[in-house]
Structures are given as structure tokens and as C-alpha cells.
Amino acid sequence: MKRLALFLITACLSVGAMAADVIKAERKEVFGDVTVHYNTFNSTFLTPNIAKAAGLARDKNQGVINVSVVKGGQPLKAQVSGSVKDLTSSSVTLNFKEIAEQGAIYYIAQYPVDQQETRTFEIKVQTGDKINTLNFNQELFPGQ
């Protein structure tokens, strides 16, 4: 599980190899004292062991979104939900699952990537009674 945590935090904090969001290259949003880090990449970047440990499917047509929430430098539990829309406004609900490890909490979800295109992500992060929303566009590519 430590390898999973290391991979997911690296993926969350790095620029995704799957696409580039030039407007927000740092891949985070700050809402007062809460910071939300996010990243998305093709599931084939996961090793088979990491994918299995996280309960994710490795497939060239599956993307992964990884979200972490931090307050005061410490991981923060949250309710994370969202959707991803294609250019025709067809929407897929993102079903996030929590992965909690010593010193880290991650929220991950998968979504289909059938062809190269730009998608719009809407992520809602609820901490306590406060709900923050982040939106971003990202060009996605199926894996090789």
C-alpha cells in the first residue's frame, strides 16, 4: 500500500503524462485554508500491482482521476464527487473511492477515454458543511 500512496501522490502532484492543462499546470485549487490537489492520467501508467491494490482496471481506454485534500499540511477527509463531460455534453458520473493510508488520504475514480478529445471535469469537495467546486478542461488520450 505504501507504493500505492507514493505513486498516487506523485501522480497527483506532477503534470500528467496523459495531457496538459496549461492554465493550471500546478494542478491544485485553494479554497481558504483547504487545498485540493488533483491529477488525471491513463490507467495504463499504473503497475498491475498498484492497480490491483487500488481496485482499478488497467486499460488503454480508462482514465483515472486522483484528488487529495489538505488543510494545514495534513490530509483531510472529505466527500468527493464529480462528473466528466465530453464535447457533446455527454456526462459520466465519477464514483470516487477513498484510499486512506498512514499520513495520506486519496480519492480516486475511473472514467472511459475512447478517443482523443478535450473533456470538462467538475469536482465537488465537501469538508464539513462547506462544498467547494473545481472545474477544469483537459485533453485526454487513450493509452497505447
CSV table of C-alpha atoms in Angstrom, one decimal:
chain,number,residue,atom,x,y,z
A,1,MET,CA,0.0,0.0,0.0
A,2,LYS,CA,2.9,2.4,0.6
A,3,ARG,CA,3.9,2.0,-3.1
A,4,LEU,CA,0.3,2.9,-4.0
A,5,ALA,CA,0.5,6.0,-1.8
A,6,LEU,CA,3.8,7.1,-3.2
A,7,PHE,CA,2.6,6.6,-6.8
A,8,LEU,CA,-0.7,8.4,-6.2
A,9,ILE,CA,0.9,11.4,-4.5
A,10,THR,CA,3.5,11.6,-7.3
A,11,ALA,CA,0.8,11.4,-9.9
A,12,CYS,CA,-1.3,14.0,-8.1
A,13,LEU,CA,1.5,16.5,-7.7
A,14,SER,CA,3.1,16.0,-11.1
A,15,VAL,CA,2.0,17.1,-14.6
A,16,GLY,CA,0.0,14.3,-16.1
A,17,ALA,CA,1.7,12.4,-18.9
A,18,MET,CA,-1.8,11.9,-20.3
A,19,ALA,CA,-2.5,15.6,-21.0
A,20,ALA,CA,-1.5,19.1,-20.2
A,21,ASP,CA,-3.7,21.8,-18.6
A,22,VAL,CA,-1.7,24.9,-19.5
A,23,ILE,CA,-3.9,27.2,-17.5
A,24,LYS,CA,-3.4,25.4,-14.2
A,25,ALA,CA,-0.2,23.5,-14.5
A,26,GLU,CA,0.2,23.2,-10.8
A,27,ARG,CA,-3.0,21.0,-10.6
A,28,LYS,CA,-4.4,22.5,-7.3
A,29,GLU,CA,-7.1,24.8,-6.1
A,30,VAL,CA,-7.0,26.7,-2.9
A,31,PHE,CA,-10.3,27.3,-1.0
A,32,GLY,CA,-9.4,29.4,2.1
A,33,ASP,CA,-7.4,27.1,4.3
A,34,VAL,CA,-8.2,23.9,2.3
A,35,THR,CA,-6.1,22.9,-0.8
A,36,VAL,CA,-7.3,20.4,-3.3
A,37,HIS,CA,-4.7,18.7,-5.4
A,38,TYR,CA,-5.9,16.8,-8.5
A,39,ASN,CA,-4.5,14.9,-11.5
A,40,THR,CA,-5.7,12.7,-14.2
A,41,PHE,CA,-3.9,10.1,-16.2
A,42,ASN,CA,-4.4,6.9,-18.2
A,43,SER,CA,-4.7,3.8,-16.1
A,44,THR,CA,-2.0,2.0,-18.1
A,45,PHE,CA,0.5,4.2,-16.2
A,46,LEU,CA,-0.3,2.2,-13.1
A,47,THR,CA,1.6,-1.0,-12.5
A,48,PRO,CA,-0.5,-4.2,-12.3
A,49,ASN,CA,0.1,-4.5,-8.5
A,50,ILE,CA,-0.8,-0.9,-7.8
A,51,ALA,CA,-3.9,-1.1,-9.9
A,52,LYS,CA,-5.0,-4.3,-8.2
A,53,ALA,CA,-4.3,-2.9,-4.7
A,54,ALA,CA,-6.4,0.2,-5.5
A,55,GLY,CA,-9.2,-1.8,-7.2
A,56,LEU,CA,-8.7,-0.1,-10.5
A,57,ALA,CA,-8.8,-1.5,-14.0
A,58,ARG,CA,-5.7,-1.1,-16.2
A,59,ASP,CA,-7.0,-0.5,-19.7
A,60,LYS,CA,-5.9,1.8,-22.5
A,61,ASN,CA,-9.4,3.3,-22.6
A,62,GLN,CA,-9.7,4.0,-18.9
A,63,GLY,CA,-8.6,7.2,-17.2
A,64,VAL,CA,-8.0,7.8,-13.5
A,65,ILE,CA,-8.6,11.0,-11.6
A,66,ASN,CA,-6.8,11.4,-8.2
A,67,VAL,CA,-7.8,14.0,-5.7
A,68,SER,CA,-6.3,14.8,-2.3
A,69,VAL,CA,-7.5,17.4,0.2
A,70,VAL,CA,-5.0,19.1,2.6
A,71,LYS,CA,-5.6,21.5,5.5
A,72,GLY,CA,-2.6,22.9,7.4
A,73,GLY,CA,-0.3,20.5,5.7
A,74,GLN,CA,-2.3,17.5,6.9
A,75,PRO,CA,-4.6,15.2,4.9
A,76,LEU,CA,-8.3,16.0,5.4
A,77,LYS,CA,-11.2,13.6,5.0
A,78,ALA,CA,-13.8,14.9,2.5
A,79,GLN,CA,-16.7,13.8,0.4
A,80,VAL,CA,-15.6,13.9,-3.2
A,81,SER,CA,-18.0,13.7,-6.2
A,82,GLY,CA,-18.0,14.8,-9.7
A,83,SER,CA,-18.5,14.3,-13.4
A,84,VAL,CA,-16.7,14.5,-16.7
A,85,LYS,CA,-18.3,15.8,-19.9
A,86,ASP,CA,-17.2,15.3,-23.5
A,87,LEU,CA,-17.7,17.9,-26.3
A,88,THR,CA,-21.3,16.8,-26.9
A,89,SER,CA,-22.1,17.4,-23.2
A,90,SER,CA,-22.5,13.7,-22.6
A,91,SER,CA,-21.7,13.3,-18.9
A,92,VAL,CA,-20.2,10.4,-16.9
A,93,THR,CA,-20.5,10.4,-13.1
A,94,LEU,CA,-17.2,9.9,-11.3
A,95,ASN,CA,-17.6,7.4,-8.5
A,96,PHE,CA,-14.8,8.3,-6.1
A,97,LYS,CA,-13.4,5.8,-3.6
A,98,GLU,CA,-11.3,6.8,-0.6
A,99,ILE,CA,-7.9,5.3,0.0
A,100,ALA,CA,-6.6,6.0,3.5
A,101,GLU,CA,-3.1,5.2,4.5
A,102,GLN,CA,-0.8,6.3,7.2
A,103,GLY,CA,-0.3,10.0,6.5
A,104,ALA,CA,-2.3,10.2,3.3
A,105,ILE,CA,-5.9,10.2,2.1
A,106,TYR,CA,-6.7,9.9,-1.7
A,107,TYR,CA,-9.9,9.9,-3.6
A,108,ILE,CA,-9.8,8.1,-7.0
A,109,ALA,CA,-12.3,7.4,-9.8
A,110,GLN,CA,-12.1,6.0,-13.3
A,111,TYR,CA,-13.8,7.1,-16.5
A,112,PRO,CA,-13.7,6.0,-20.1
A,113,VAL,CA,-11.3,7.5,-22.7
A,114,ASP,CA,-12.4,6.2,-26.0
A,115,GLN,CA,-10.7,8.8,-28.2
A,116,GLN,CA,-8.5,11.8,-28.1
A,117,GLU,CA,-10.6,14.8,-27.0
A,118,THR,CA,-10.9,17.6,-24.5
A,119,ARG,CA,-13.1,16.9,-21.5
A,120,THR,CA,-14.6,19.1,-18.8
A,121,PHE,CA,-14.3,17.9,-15.3
A,122,GLU,CA,-16.4,19.2,-12.4
A,123,ILE,CA,-15.3,18.1,-9.0
A,124,LYS,CA,-17.2,18.9,-5.7
A,125,VAL,CA,-15.3,18.6,-2.5
A,126,GLN,CA,-17.2,18.8,0.8
A,127,THR,CA,-15.4,19.3,4.0
A,128,GLY,CA,-17.7,19.7,7.0
A,129,ASP,CA,-20.7,21.8,5.8
A,130,LYS,CA,-18.6,23.6,3.1
A,131,ILE,CA,-18.8,22.5,-0.5
A,132,ASN,CA,-16.1,23.7,-2.9
A,133,THR,CA,-16.2,23.1,-6.7
A,134,LEU,CA,-13.4,23.0,-9.1
A,135,ASN,CA,-13.7,22.9,-12.9
A,136,PHE,CA,-11.0,22.2,-15.4
A,137,ASN,CA,-10.6,21.1,-19.0
A,138,GLN,CA,-8.1,18.5,-20.1
A,139,GLU,CA,-7.2,17.0,-23.4
A,140,LEU,CA,-7.2,13.2,-22.9
A,141,PHE,CA,-5.6,10.5,-25.0
A,142,PRO,CA,-6.3,6.7,-25.0
A,143,GLY,CA,-3.2,4.7,-23.9
A,144,GLN,CA,-1.0,2.7,-26.2
